[in-house]
JSON list of C-alpha atoms in Angstrom, two decimals:
[
{"chain": "A", "resi": 1, "resn": "GLN", "atom": "CA", "xyz": [-18.45, -3.00, 4.13]},
{"chain": "A", "resi": 2, "resn": "GLN", "atom": "CA", "xyz": [-18.48, -3.52, 0.40]},
{"chain": "A", "resi": 3, "resn": "PRO", "atom": "CA", "xyz": [-19.04, -0.31, -1.59]},
{"chain": "A", "resi": 4, "resn": "VAL", "atom": "CA", "xyz": [-22.10, -0.22, -3.82]},
{"chain": "A", "resi": 5, "resn": "GLN", "atom": "CA", "xyz": [-21.62, 0.52, -7.51]},
{"chain": "A", "resi": 6, "resn": "SER", "atom": "CA", "xyz": [-24.24, 1.77, -9.93]},
{"chain": "A", "resi": 7, "resn": "PRO", "atom": "CA", "xyz": [-25.31, 1.10, -12.55]},
{"chain": "A", "resi": 8, "resn": "GLN", "atom": "CA", "xyz": [-24.56, -2.62, -12.74]},
{"chain": "A", "resi": 9, "resn": "ALA", "atom": "CA", "xyz": [-24.23, -2.44, -16.51]},
{"chain": "A", "resi": 10, "resn": "VAL", "atom": "CA", "xyz": [-24.33, 0.18, -19.23]},
{"chain": "A", "resi": 11, "resn": "ILE", "atom": "CA", "xyz": [-24.24, 0.05, -23.01]},
{"chain": "A", "resi": 12, "resn": "LEU", "atom": "CA", "xyz": [-22.92, 3.02, -24.96]},
{"chain": "A", "resi": 13, "resn": "ARG", "atom": "CA", "xyz": [-22.27, 4.00, -28.53]},
{"chain": "A", "resi": 14, "resn": "GLU", "atom": "CA", "xyz": [-18.80, 5.28, -29.37]},
{"chain": "A", "resi": 15, "resn": "GLY", "atom": "CA", "xyz": [-18.48, 8.92, -28.45]},
{"chain": "A", "resi": 16, "resn": "GLU", "atom": "CA", "xyz": [-21.12, 8.86, -25.71]},
{"chain": "A", "resi": 17, "resn": "ASP", "atom": "CA", "xyz": [-20.43, 9.66, -22.07]},
{"chain": "A", "resi": 18, "resn": "ALA", "atom": "CA", "xyz": [-20.96, 7.57, -18.96]},
{"chain": "A", "resi": 19, "resn": "VAL", "atom": "CA", "xyz": [-20.87, 8.04, -15.22]},
{"chain": "A", "resi": 20, "resn": "ILE", "atom": "CA", "xyz": [-20.23, 5.22, -12.78]},
{"chain": "A", "resi": 21, "resn": "ASN", "atom": "CA", "xyz": [-20.95, 5.74, -9.11]},
{"chain": "A", "resi": 22, "resn": "CYS", "atom": "CA", "xyz": [-19.45, 4.16, -6.02]},
{"chain": "A", "resi": 23, "resn": "SER", "atom": "CA", "xyz": [-20.85, 4.75, -2.56]},
{"chain": "A", "resi": 24, "resn": "SER", "atom": "CA", "xyz": [-19.96, 3.49, 0.86]},
{"chain": "A", "resi": 25, "resn": "SER", "atom": "CA", "xyz": [-21.69, 3.38, 4.23]},
{"chain": "A", "resi": 26, "resn": "LYS", "atom": "CA", "xyz": [-18.30, 3.78, 5.86]},
{"chain": "A", "resi": 27, "resn": "ALA", "atom": "CA", "xyz": [-16.10, 6.88, 5.99]},
{"chain": "A", "resi": 28, "resn": "LEU", "atom": "CA", "xyz": [-13.71, 6.85, 3.05]},
{"chain": "A", "resi": 29, "resn": "TYR", "atom": "CA", "xyz": [-10.03, 7.65, 3.06]},
{"chain": "A", "resi": 30, "resn": "SER", "atom": "CA", "xyz": [-9.38, 6.81, -0.55]},
{"chain": "A", "resi": 31, "resn": "VAL", "atom": "CA", "xyz": [-11.16, 5.45, -3.60]},
{"chain": "A", "resi": 32, "resn": "HIS", "atom": "CA", "xyz": [-9.33, 3.44, -6.25]},
{"chain": "A", "resi": 33, "resn": "TRP", "atom": "CA", "xyz": [-10.74, 2.78, -9.71]},
{"chain": "A", "resi": 34, "resn": "TYR", "atom": "CA", "xyz": [-9.78, -0.15, -11.92]},
{"chain": "A", "resi": 35, "resn": "ARG", "atom": "CA", "xyz": [-10.88, -1.50, -15.28]},
{"chain": "A", "resi": 36, "resn": "GLN", "atom": "CA", "xyz": [-10.80, -5.22, -16.02]},
{"chain": "A", "resi": 37, "resn": "LYS", "atom": "CA", "xyz": [-11.25, -6.79, -19.40]},
{"chain": "A", "resi": 38, "resn": "HIS", "atom": "CA", "xyz": [-12.50, -10.36, -19.62]},
{"chain": "A", "resi": 39, "resn": "GLY", "atom": "CA", "xyz": [-9.82, -12.85, -18.62]},
{"chain": "A", "resi": 40, "resn": "GLU", "atom": "CA", "xyz": [-7.29, -10.16, -17.79]},
{"chain": "A", "resi": 41, "resn": "ALA", "atom": "CA", "xyz": [-5.92, -8.46, -14.69]},
{"chain": "A", "resi": 42, "resn": "PRO", "atom": "CA", "xyz": [-7.49, -5.29, -13.28]},
{"chain": "A", "resi": 43, "resn": "VAL", "atom": "CA", "xyz": [-5.70, -2.20, -14.58]},
{"chain": "A", "resi": 44, "resn": "PHE", "atom": "CA", "xyz": [-5.25, 0.82, -12.34]},
{"chain": "A", "resi": 45, "resn": "LEU", "atom": "CA", "xyz": [-7.06, 3.94, -13.56]},
{"chain": "A", "resi": 46, "resn": "MET", "atom": "CA", "xyz": [-7.40, 6.50, -10.82]},
{"chain": "A", "resi": 47, "resn": "ILE", "atom": "CA", "xyz": [-7.03, 7.06, -7.15]},
{"chain": "A", "resi": 48, "resn": "LEU", "atom": "CA", "xyz": [-8.71, 9.78, -5.15]},
{"chain": "A", "resi": 49, "resn": "LEU", "atom": "CA", "xyz": [-7.75, 10.77, -1.66]},
{"chain": "A", "resi": 50, "resn": "LYS", "atom": "CA", "xyz": [-9.72, 12.43, 1.08]},
{"chain": "A", "resi": 51, "resn": "GLY", "atom": "CA", "xyz": [-8.98, 16.08, 0.70]},
{"chain": "A", "resi": 52, "resn": "GLY", "atom": "CA", "xyz": [-9.44, 16.14, -3.03]},
{"chain": "A", "resi": 53, "resn": "GLU", "atom": "CA", "xyz": [-6.11, 14.98, -4.38]},
{"chain": "A", "resi": 54, "resn": "GLN", "atom": "CA", "xyz": [-6.25, 12.61, -7.31]},
{"chain": "A", "resi": 55, "resn": "LYS", "atom": "CA", "xyz": [-3.84, 10.78, -9.49]},
{"chain": "A", "resi": 56, "resn": "GLY", "atom": "CA", "xyz": [-4.45, 8.73, -12.55]},
{"chain": "A", "resi": 57, "resn": "HIS", "atom": "CA", "xyz": [-5.53, 8.48, -16.12]},
{"chain": "A", "resi": 58, "resn": "GLU", "atom": "CA", "xyz": [-5.41, 11.46, -18.47]},
{"chain": "A", "resi": 59, "resn": "LYS", "atom": "CA", "xyz": [-8.65, 10.76, -20.32]},
{"chain": "A", "resi": 60, "resn": "ILE", "atom": "CA", "xyz": [-10.77, 9.71, -17.37]},
{"chain": "A", "resi": 61, "resn": "SER", "atom": "CA", "xyz": [-11.80, 11.92, -14.50]},
{"chain": "A", "resi": 62, "resn": "ALA", "atom": "CA", "xyz": [-13.40, 11.29, -11.18]},
{"chain": "A", "resi": 63, "resn": "SER", "atom": "CA", "xyz": [-14.82, 13.06, -8.20]},
{"chain": "A", "resi": 64, "resn": "PHE", "atom": "CA", "xyz": [-14.82, 12.26, -4.52]},
{"chain": "A", "resi": 65, "resn": "ASN", "atom": "CA", "xyz": [-17.53, 13.61, -2.24]},
{"chain": "A", "resi": 66, "resn": "GLU", "atom": "CA", "xyz": [-16.37, 12.95, 1.31]},
{"chain": "A", "resi": 67, "resn": "LYS", "atom": "CA", "xyz": [-19.61, 14.08, 2.94]},
{"chain": "A", "resi": 68, "resn": "LYS", "atom": "CA", "xyz": [-21.70, 11.74, 0.83]},
{"chain": "A", "resi": 69, "resn": "GLN", "atom": "CA", "xyz": [-19.02, 9.04, 0.99]},
{"chain": "A", "resi": 70, "resn": "GLN", "atom": "CA", "xyz": [-19.30, 8.69, -2.74]},
{"chain": "A", "resi": 71, "resn": "SER", "atom": "CA", "xyz": [-17.09, 8.73, -5.79]},
{"chain": "A", "resi": 72, "resn": "SER", "atom": "CA", "xyz": [-18.03, 9.02, -9.45]},
{"chain": "A", "resi": 73, "resn": "LEU", "atom": "CA", "xyz": [-15.98, 8.05, -12.49]},
{"chain": "A", "resi": 74, "resn": "TYR", "atom": "CA", "xyz": [-16.57, 10.06, -15.66]},
{"chain": "A", "resi": 75, "resn": "LEU", "atom": "CA", "xyz": [-15.87, 8.53, -19.03]},
{"chain": "A", "resi": 76, "resn": "THR", "atom": "CA", "xyz": [-16.23, 11.07, -21.82]},
{"chain": "A", "resi": 77, "resn": "ALA", "atom": "CA", "xyz": [-16.29, 10.49, -25.56]},
{"chain": "A", "resi": 78, "resn": "SER", "atom": "CA", "xyz": [-16.10, 6.76, -24.99]},
{"chain": "A", "resi": 79, "resn": "GLN", "atom": "CA", "xyz": [-13.99, 4.56, -27.24]},
{"chain": "A", "resi": 80, "resn": "LEU", "atom": "CA", "xyz": [-14.33, 0.86, -28.00]},
{"chain": "A", "resi": 81, "resn": "SER", "atom": "CA", "xyz": [-11.30, 0.26, -25.79]},
{"chain": "A", "resi": 82, "resn": "TYR", "atom": "CA", "xyz": [-13.24, 1.54, -22.77]},
{"chain": "A", "resi": 83, "resn": "SER", "atom": "CA", "xyz": [-15.29, -1.66, -22.70]},
{"chain": "A", "resi": 84, "resn": "GLY", "atom": "CA", "xyz": [-14.76, -3.76, -19.63]},
{"chain": "A", "resi": 85, "resn": "THR", "atom": "CA", "xyz": [-15.85, -4.04, -16.02]},
{"chain": "A", "resi": 86, "resn": "TYR", "atom": "CA", "xyz": [-15.06, -1.09, -13.77]},
{"chain": "A", "resi": 87, "resn": "PHE", "atom": "CA", "xyz": [-14.41, -1.68, -10.10]},
{"chain": "A", "resi": 88, "resn": "CYS", "atom": "CA", "xyz": [-14.09, 0.81, -7.31]},
{"chain": "A", "resi": 89, "resn": "GLY", "atom": "CA", "xyz": [-12.05, -0.16, -4.29]},
{"chain": "A", "resi": 90, "resn": "THR", "atom": "CA", "xyz": [-12.17, 1.61, -0.97]},
{"chain": "A", "resi": 91, "resn": "GLY", "atom": "CA", "xyz": [-9.32, 1.71, 1.49]},
{"chain": "A", "resi": 92, "resn": "GLY", "atom": "CA", "xyz": [-9.39, 2.35, 5.17]},
{"chain": "A", "resi": 93, "resn": "GLY", "atom": "CA", "xyz": [-6.14, 4.24, 5.29]},
{"chain": "A", "resi": 94, "resn": "SER", "atom": "CA", "xyz": [-2.95, 4.98, 3.44]},
{"chain": "A", "resi": 95, "resn": "GLN", "atom": "CA", "xyz": [-2.00, 1.33, 3.42]},
{"chain": "A", "resi": 96, "resn": "GLY", "atom": "CA", "xyz": [-3.87, -1.89, 3.50]},
{"chain": "A", "resi": 97, "resn": "ASN", "atom": "CA", "xyz": [-6.26, -3.95, 1.53]},
{"chain": "A", "resi": 98, "resn": "LEU", "atom": "CA", "xyz": [-8.95, -2.66, -0.77]},
{"chain": "A", "resi": 99, "resn": "ILE", "atom": "CA", "xyz": [-12.60, -3.63, -0.54]},
{"chain": "A", "resi": 100, "resn": "PHE", "atom": "CA", "xyz": [-14.03, -3.77, -4.04]},
{"chain": "A", "resi": 101, "resn": "GLY", "atom": "CA", "xyz": [-17.54, -3.21, -5.30]},
{"chain": "A", "resi": 102, "resn": "LYS", "atom": "CA", "xyz": [-19.25, -5.78, -7.51]},
{"chain": "A", "resi": 103, "resn": "GLY", "atom": "CA", "xyz": [-18.33, -3.89, -10.65]},
{"chain": "A", "resi": 104, "resn": "THR", "atom": "CA", "xyz": [-20.04, -2.04, -13.47]},
{"chain": "A", "resi": 105, "resn": "LYS", "atom": "CA", "xyz": [-19.95, -3.70, -16.86]},
{"chain": "A", "resi": 106, "resn": "LEU", "atom": "CA", "xyz": [-19.48, -1.16, -19.64]},
{"chain": "A", "resi": 107, "resn": "SER", "atom": "CA", "xyz": [-19.98, -2.11, -23.28]},
{"chain": "A", "resi": 108, "resn": "VAL", "atom": "CA", "xyz": [-19.11, 0.37, -26.01]},
{"chain": "A", "resi": 109, "resn": "LYS", "atom": "CA", "xyz": [-20.59, -0.40, -29.42]},
{"chain": "A", "resi": 110, "resn": "PRO", "atom": "CA", "xyz": [-19.46, 1.05, -32.76]},
{"chain": "B", "resi": 1, "resn": "ASN", "atom": "CA", "xyz": [10.59, -2.40, -15.83]},
{"chain": "B", "resi": 2, "resn": "ALA", "atom": "CA", "xyz": [8.76, -5.65, -15.06]},
{"chain": "B", "resi": 3, "resn": "GLY", "atom": "CA", "xyz": [5.35, -5.51, -13.52]},
{"chain": "B", "resi": 4, "resn": "VAL", "atom": "CA", "xyz": [3.86, -7.90, -11.02]},
{"chain": "B", "resi": 5, "resn": "MET", "atom": "CA", "xyz": [4.54, -11.47, -12.04]},
{"chain": "B", "resi": 6, "resn": "GLN", "atom": "CA", "xyz": [2.48, -14.50, -11.14]},
{"chain": "B", "resi": 7, "resn": "ASN", "atom": "CA", "xyz": [2.98, -18.13, -11.93]},
{"chain": "B", "resi": 8, "resn": "PRO", "atom": "CA", "xyz": [1.66, -20.42, -12.97]},
{"chain": "B", "resi": 9, "resn": "ARG", "atom": "CA", "xyz": [-0.95, -18.65, -15.10]},
{"chain": "B", "resi": 10, "resn": "HIS", "atom": "CA", "xyz": [-3.15, -21.74, -15.14]},
{"chain": "B", "resi": 11, "resn": "LEU", "atom": "CA", "xyz": [-3.17, -24.54, -12.60]},
{"chain": "B", "resi": 12, "resn": "VAL", "atom": "CA", "xyz": [-5.25, -27.69, -12.62]},
{"chain": "B", "resi": 13, "resn": "ARG", "atom": "CA", "xyz": [-5.50, -29.79, -9.49]},
{"chain": "B", "resi": 14, "resn": "ARG", "atom": "CA", "xyz": [-7.57, -32.77, -8.43]},
{"chain": "B", "resi": 15, "resn": "ARG", "atom": "CA", "xyz": [-9.56, -32.61, -5.23]},
{"chain": "B", "resi": 16, "resn": "GLY", "atom": "CA", "xyz": [-7.33, -33.20, -2.22]},
{"chain": "B", "resi": 17, "resn": "GLN", "atom": "CA", "xyz": [-4.11, -32.01, -3.86]},
{"chain": "B", "resi": 18, "resn": "GLU", "atom": "CA", "xyz": [-2.14, -28.90, -2.91]},
{"chain": "B", "resi": 19, "resn": "ALA", "atom": "CA", "xyz": [-1.96, -25.73, -4.96]},
{"chain": "B", "resi": 20, "resn": "ARG", "atom": "CA", "xyz": [0.95, -23.27, -4.73]},
{"chain": "B", "resi": 21, "resn": "LEU", "atom": "CA", "xyz": [0.59, -19.87, -6.32]},
{"chain": "B", "resi": 22, "resn": "ARG", "atom": "CA", "xyz": [3.56, -17.53, -6.64]},
{"chain": "B", "resi": 23, "resn": "CYS", "atom": "CA", "xyz": [3.74, -13.78, -6.87]},
{"chain": "B", "resi": 24, "resn": "SER", "atom": "CA", "xyz": [6.76, -11.57, -7.47]},
{"chain": "B", "resi": 25, "resn": "PRO", "atom": "CA", "xyz": [5.97, -7.91, -6.76]},
{"chain": "B", "resi": 26, "resn": "MET", "atom": "CA", "xyz": [7.08, -5.00, -8.89]},
{"chain": "B", "resi": 27, "resn": "LYS", "atom": "CA", "xyz": [10.64, -3.89, -8.35]},
{"chain": "B", "resi": 28, "resn": "GLY", "atom": "CA", "xyz": [10.83, -1.65, -5.30]},
{"chain": "B", "resi": 29, "resn": "HIS", "atom": "CA", "xyz": [7.52, -2.87, -3.88]},
{"chain": "B", "resi": 30, "resn": "SER", "atom": "CA", "xyz": [7.49, -4.55, -0.50]},
{"chain": "B", "resi": 31, "resn": "HIS", "atom": "CA", "xyz": [3.73, -4.89, 0.06]},
{"chain": "B", "resi": 32, "resn": "VAL", "atom": "CA", "xyz": [1.79, -7.77, -1.43]},
{"chain": "B", "resi": 33, "resn": "TYR", "atom": "CA", "xyz": [-1.96, -8.39, -1.45]},
{"chain": "B", "resi": 34, "resn": "TRP", "atom": "CA", "xyz": [-3.80, -11.50, -2.55]},
{"chain": "B", "resi": 35, "resn": "TYR", "atom": "CA", "xyz": [-7.35, -11.36, -3.94]},
{"chain": "B", "resi": 36, "resn": "ARG", "atom": "CA", "xyz": [-9.71, -14.05, -5.18]},
{"chain": "B", "resi": 37, "resn": "GLN", "atom": "CA", "xyz": [-12.19, -13.58, -7.98]},
{"chain": "B", "resi": 38, "resn": "LEU", "atom": "CA", "xyz": [-15.01, -15.96, -8.83]},
{"chain": "B", "resi": 39, "resn": "PRO", "atom": "CA", "xyz": [-16.47, -15.86, -12.36]},
{"chain": "B", "resi": 40, "resn": "GLU", "atom": "CA", "xyz": [-18.58, -12.74, -12.99]},
{"chain": "B", "resi": 41, "resn": "GLU", "atom": "CA", "xyz": [-17.85, -11.43, -9.50]},
{"chain": "B", "resi": 42, "resn": "GLY", "atom": "CA", "xyz": [-15.68, -8.79, -7.90]},
{"chain": "B", "resi": 43, "resn": "LEU", "atom": "CA", "xyz": [-12.35, -9.15, -6.20]},
{"chain": "B", "resi": 44, "resn": "LYS", "atom": "CA", "xyz": [-12.33, -10.38, -2.62]},
{"chain": "B", "resi": 45, "resn": "PHE", "atom": "CA", "xyz": [-9.42, -9.54, -0.38]},
{"chain": "B", "resi": 46, "resn": "MET", "atom": "CA", "xyz": [-7.65, -12.48, 1.20]},
{"chain": "B", "resi": 47, "resn": "VAL", "atom": "CA", "xyz": [-4.36, -11.44, 2.80]},
{"chain": "B", "resi": 48, "resn": "TYR", "atom": "CA", "xyz": [-1.90, -8.55, 3.00]},
{"chain": "B", "resi": 49, "resn": "LEU", "atom": "CA", "xyz": [1.79, -9.20, 3.59]},
{"chain": "B", "resi": 50, "resn": "GLN", "atom": "CA", "xyz": [5.02, -7.33, 3.91]},
{"chain": "B", "resi": 51, "resn": "LYS", "atom": "CA", "xyz": [8.40, -9.01, 3.84]},
{"chain": "B", "resi": 52, "resn": "GLU", "atom": "CA", "xyz": [8.35, -11.79, 6.49]},
{"chain": "B", "resi": 53, "resn": "ASN", "atom": "CA", "xyz": [5.14, -10.45, 8.05]},
{"chain": "B", "resi": 54, "resn": "ILE", "atom": "CA", "xyz": [1.45, -11.09, 7.66]},
{"chain": "B", "resi": 55, "resn": "ILE", "atom": "CA", "xyz": [-0.24, -7.74, 8.22]},
{"chain": "B", "resi": 56, "resn": "ASP", "atom": "CA", "xyz": [-3.89, -8.66, 7.66]},
{"chain": "B", "resi": 57, "resn": "GLU", "atom": "CA", "xyz": [-5.30, -12.10, 6.91]},
{"chain": "B", "resi": 58, "resn": "SER", "atom": "CA", "xyz": [-8.89, -11.32, 7.75]},
{"chain": "B", "resi": 59, "resn": "GLY", "atom": "CA", "xyz": [-10.13, -12.38, 4.31]},
{"chain": "B", "resi": 60, "resn": "MET", "atom": "CA", "xyz": [-8.45, -15.74, 4.24]},
{"chain": "B", "resi": 61, "resn": "PRO", "atom": "CA", "xyz": [-10.29, -18.94, 5.19]},
{"chain": "B", "resi": 62, "resn": "LYS", "atom": "CA", "xyz": [-9.01, -20.26, 8.50]},
{"chain": "B", "resi": 63, "resn": "GLU", "atom": "CA", "xyz": [-8.38, -23.75, 7.23]},
{"chain": "B", "resi": 64, "resn": "ARG", "atom": "CA", "xyz": [-6.34, -25.04, 4.29]},
{"chain": "B", "resi": 65, "resn": "PHE", "atom": "CA", "xyz": [-5.14, -21.58, 3.18]},
{"chain": "B", "resi": 66, "resn": "SER", "atom": "CA", "xyz": [-1.82, -20.01, 4.11]},
{"chain": "B", "resi": 67, "resn": "ALA", "atom": "CA", "xyz": [0.40, -17.28, 2.73]},
{"chain": "B", "resi": 68, "resn": "GLU", "atom": "CA", "xyz": [3.97, -16.18, 3.16]},
{"chain": "B", "resi": 69, "resn": "PHE", "atom": "CA", "xyz": [6.32, -13.53, 1.83]},
{"chain": "B", "resi": 70, "resn": "PRO", "atom": "CA", "xyz": [9.86, -14.56, 2.74]},
{"chain": "B", "resi": 71, "resn": "LYS", "atom": "CA", "xyz": [12.85, -12.26, 2.93]},
{"chain": "B", "resi": 72, "resn": "GLU", "atom": "CA", "xyz": [14.08, -13.70, -0.36]},
{"chain": "B", "resi": 73, "resn": "GLY", "atom": "CA", "xyz": [11.86, -14.92, -3.14]},
{"chain": "B", "resi": 74, "resn": "PRO", "atom": "CA", "xyz": [8.25, -14.54, -4.17]},
{"chain": "B", "resi": 75, "resn": "SER", "atom": "CA", "xyz": [5.14, -14.47, -2.05]},
{"chain": "B", "resi": 76, "resn": "ILE", "atom": "CA", "xyz": [3.35, -17.82, -1.99]},
{"chain": "B", "resi": 77, "resn": "LEU", "atom": "CA", "xyz": [-0.31, -18.56, -1.48]},
{"chain": "B", "resi": 78, "resn": "ARG", "atom": "CA", "xyz": [-0.79, -22.20, -0.52]},
{"chain": "B", "resi": 79, "resn": "ILE", "atom": "CA", "xyz": [-4.07, -24.07, -0.64]},
{"chain": "B", "resi": 80, "resn": "GLN", "atom": "CA", "xyz": [-4.02, -27.52, 0.88]},
{"chain": "B", "resi": 81, "resn": "GLN", "atom": "CA", "xyz": [-6.50, -30.30, 0.08]},
{"chain": "B", "resi": 82, "resn": "VAL", "atom": "CA", "xyz": [-8.22, -28.27, -2.62]},
{"chain": "B", "resi": 83, "resn": "VAL", "atom": "CA", "xyz": [-11.95, -28.59, -3.18]},
{"chain": "B", "resi": 84, "resn": "ARG", "atom": "CA", "xyz": [-14.05, -27.66, -6.23]},
{"chain": "B", "resi": 85, "resn": "GLY", "atom": "CA", "xyz": [-15.11, -24.42, -4.55]},
{"chain": "B", "resi": 86, "resn": "ASP", "atom": "CA", "xyz": [-11.51, -23.22, -4.61]},
{"chain": "B", "resi": 87, "resn": "SER", "atom": "CA", "xyz": [-11.69, -22.89, -8.40]},
{"chain": "B", "resi": 88, "resn": "ALA", "atom": "CA", "xyz": [-11.23, -19.19, -9.11]},
{"chain": "B", "resi": 89, "resn": "ALA", "atom": "CA", "xyz": [-8.79, -16.61, -10.40]},
{"chain": "B", "resi": 90, "resn": "TYR", "atom": "CA", "xyz": [-6.27, -15.57, -7.77]},
{"chain": "B", "resi": 91, "resn": "PHE", "atom": "CA", "xyz": [-4.72, -12.16, -8.25]},
{"chain": "B", "resi": 92, "resn": "CYS", "atom": "CA", "xyz": [-1.77, -10.70, -6.48]},
{"chain": "B", "resi": 93, "resn": "ALA", "atom": "CA", "xyz": [-1.16, -6.96, -6.27]},
{"chain": "B", "resi": 94, "resn": "SER", "atom": "CA", "xyz": [1.80, -5.01, -4.98]},
{"chain": "B", "resi": 95, "resn": "SER", "atom": "CA", "xyz": [2.44, -1.51, -3.74]},
{"chain": "B", "resi": 96, "resn": "SER", "atom": "CA", "xyz": [5.41, 0.45, -2.50]},
{"chain": "B", "resi": 97, "resn": "GLY", "atom": "CA", "xyz": [3.71, 1.39, 0.75]},
{"chain": "B", "resi": 98, "resn": "THR", "atom": "CA", "xyz": [5.64, 4.63, 0.78]},
{"chain": "B", "resi": 99, "resn": "SER", "atom": "CA", "xyz": [3.04, 6.88, -0.75]},
{"chain": "B", "resi": 100, "resn": "ASP", "atom": "CA", "xyz": [-0.25, 8.16, 0.52]},
{"chain": "B", "resi": 101, "resn": "TYR", "atom": "CA", "xyz": [-1.69, 7.09, -2.81]},
{"chain": "B", "resi": 102, "resn": "ASN", "atom": "CA", "xyz": [-0.60, 3.49, -2.27]},
{"chain": "B", "resi": 103, "resn": "GLU", "atom": "CA", "xyz": [-1.59, 2.43, -5.78]},
{"chain": "B", "resi": 104, "resn": "GLN", "atom": "CA", "xyz": [-1.87, -1.31, -6.07]},
{"chain": "B", "resi": 105, "resn": "PHE", "atom": "CA", "xyz": [-0.76, -2.89, -9.32]},
{"chain": "B", "resi": 106, "resn": "PHE", "atom": "CA", "xyz": [-2.12, -6.30, -10.22]},
{"chain": "B", "resi": 107, "resn": "GLY", "atom": "CA", "xyz": [-0.44, -9.30, -11.73]},
{"chain": "B", "resi": 108, "resn": "PRO", "atom": "CA", "xyz": [-2.01, -11.36, -14.53]},
{"chain": "B", "resi": 109, "resn": "GLY", "atom": "CA", "xyz": [-3.52, -13.85, -12.10]},
{"chain": "B", "resi": 110, "resn": "THR", "atom": "CA", "xyz": [-3.47, -17.60, -11.64]},
{"chain": "B", "resi": 111, "resn": "ARG", "atom": "CA", "xyz": [-6.56, -19.43, -12.78]},
{"chain": "B", "resi": 112, "resn": "LEU", "atom": "CA", "xyz": [-7.04, -22.46, -10.57]},
{"chain": "B", "resi": 113, "resn": "THR", "atom": "CA", "xyz": [-9.29, -25.27, -11.72]},
{"chain": "B", "resi": 114, "resn": "VAL", "atom": "CA", "xyz": [-10.07, -28.09, -9.32]},
{"chain": "B", "resi": 115, "resn": "LEU", "atom": "CA", "xyz": [-11.34, -31.26, -10.96]}
]
């Protein structure tokens, strides 16, 4: 099943914080976060594994609540370069395809 | 250290023609995934391949679409007798498959336009 992302869109001023949520009705093994700018490829940001391990971006953090089957991406002190669409992808195991949410469009204004 | 490479970047085909999309994974990666993205939408999984094997093709339409990843050379996604609805961006991603993290890294995509 496709994970559900919220909010669908958010507008921020530079320096403000944002939280993007990703929830699934299915048990999660891992959650992968990507950012895509218009017309470009998705760029890997962060991966979180069941059990709490995470690996990714220095300036972006995330949490993974296994019981709630939910992950949240925290963007602090946003910069103009943070603008783009954020996708979470859920995987059923250590290998295999990702099922992506519909995305959250983030716009950071000066 | 080259990333995932895809070509062509843009492809225009007339209805009924064939489209061939190529993907060369990152060096050291042996797992390839193909995704399709329609405008303003998310990425939809199509097929997952390892060298000479199709692991999961559950997201690929049964007709007109095929994929391969030969022992030598790039992975190829083939669309026969294209229709207007095939117009989309097709992304390929690769992973090493040797890590529990299994990060997937995406190529720049091929934007297919069917006239």
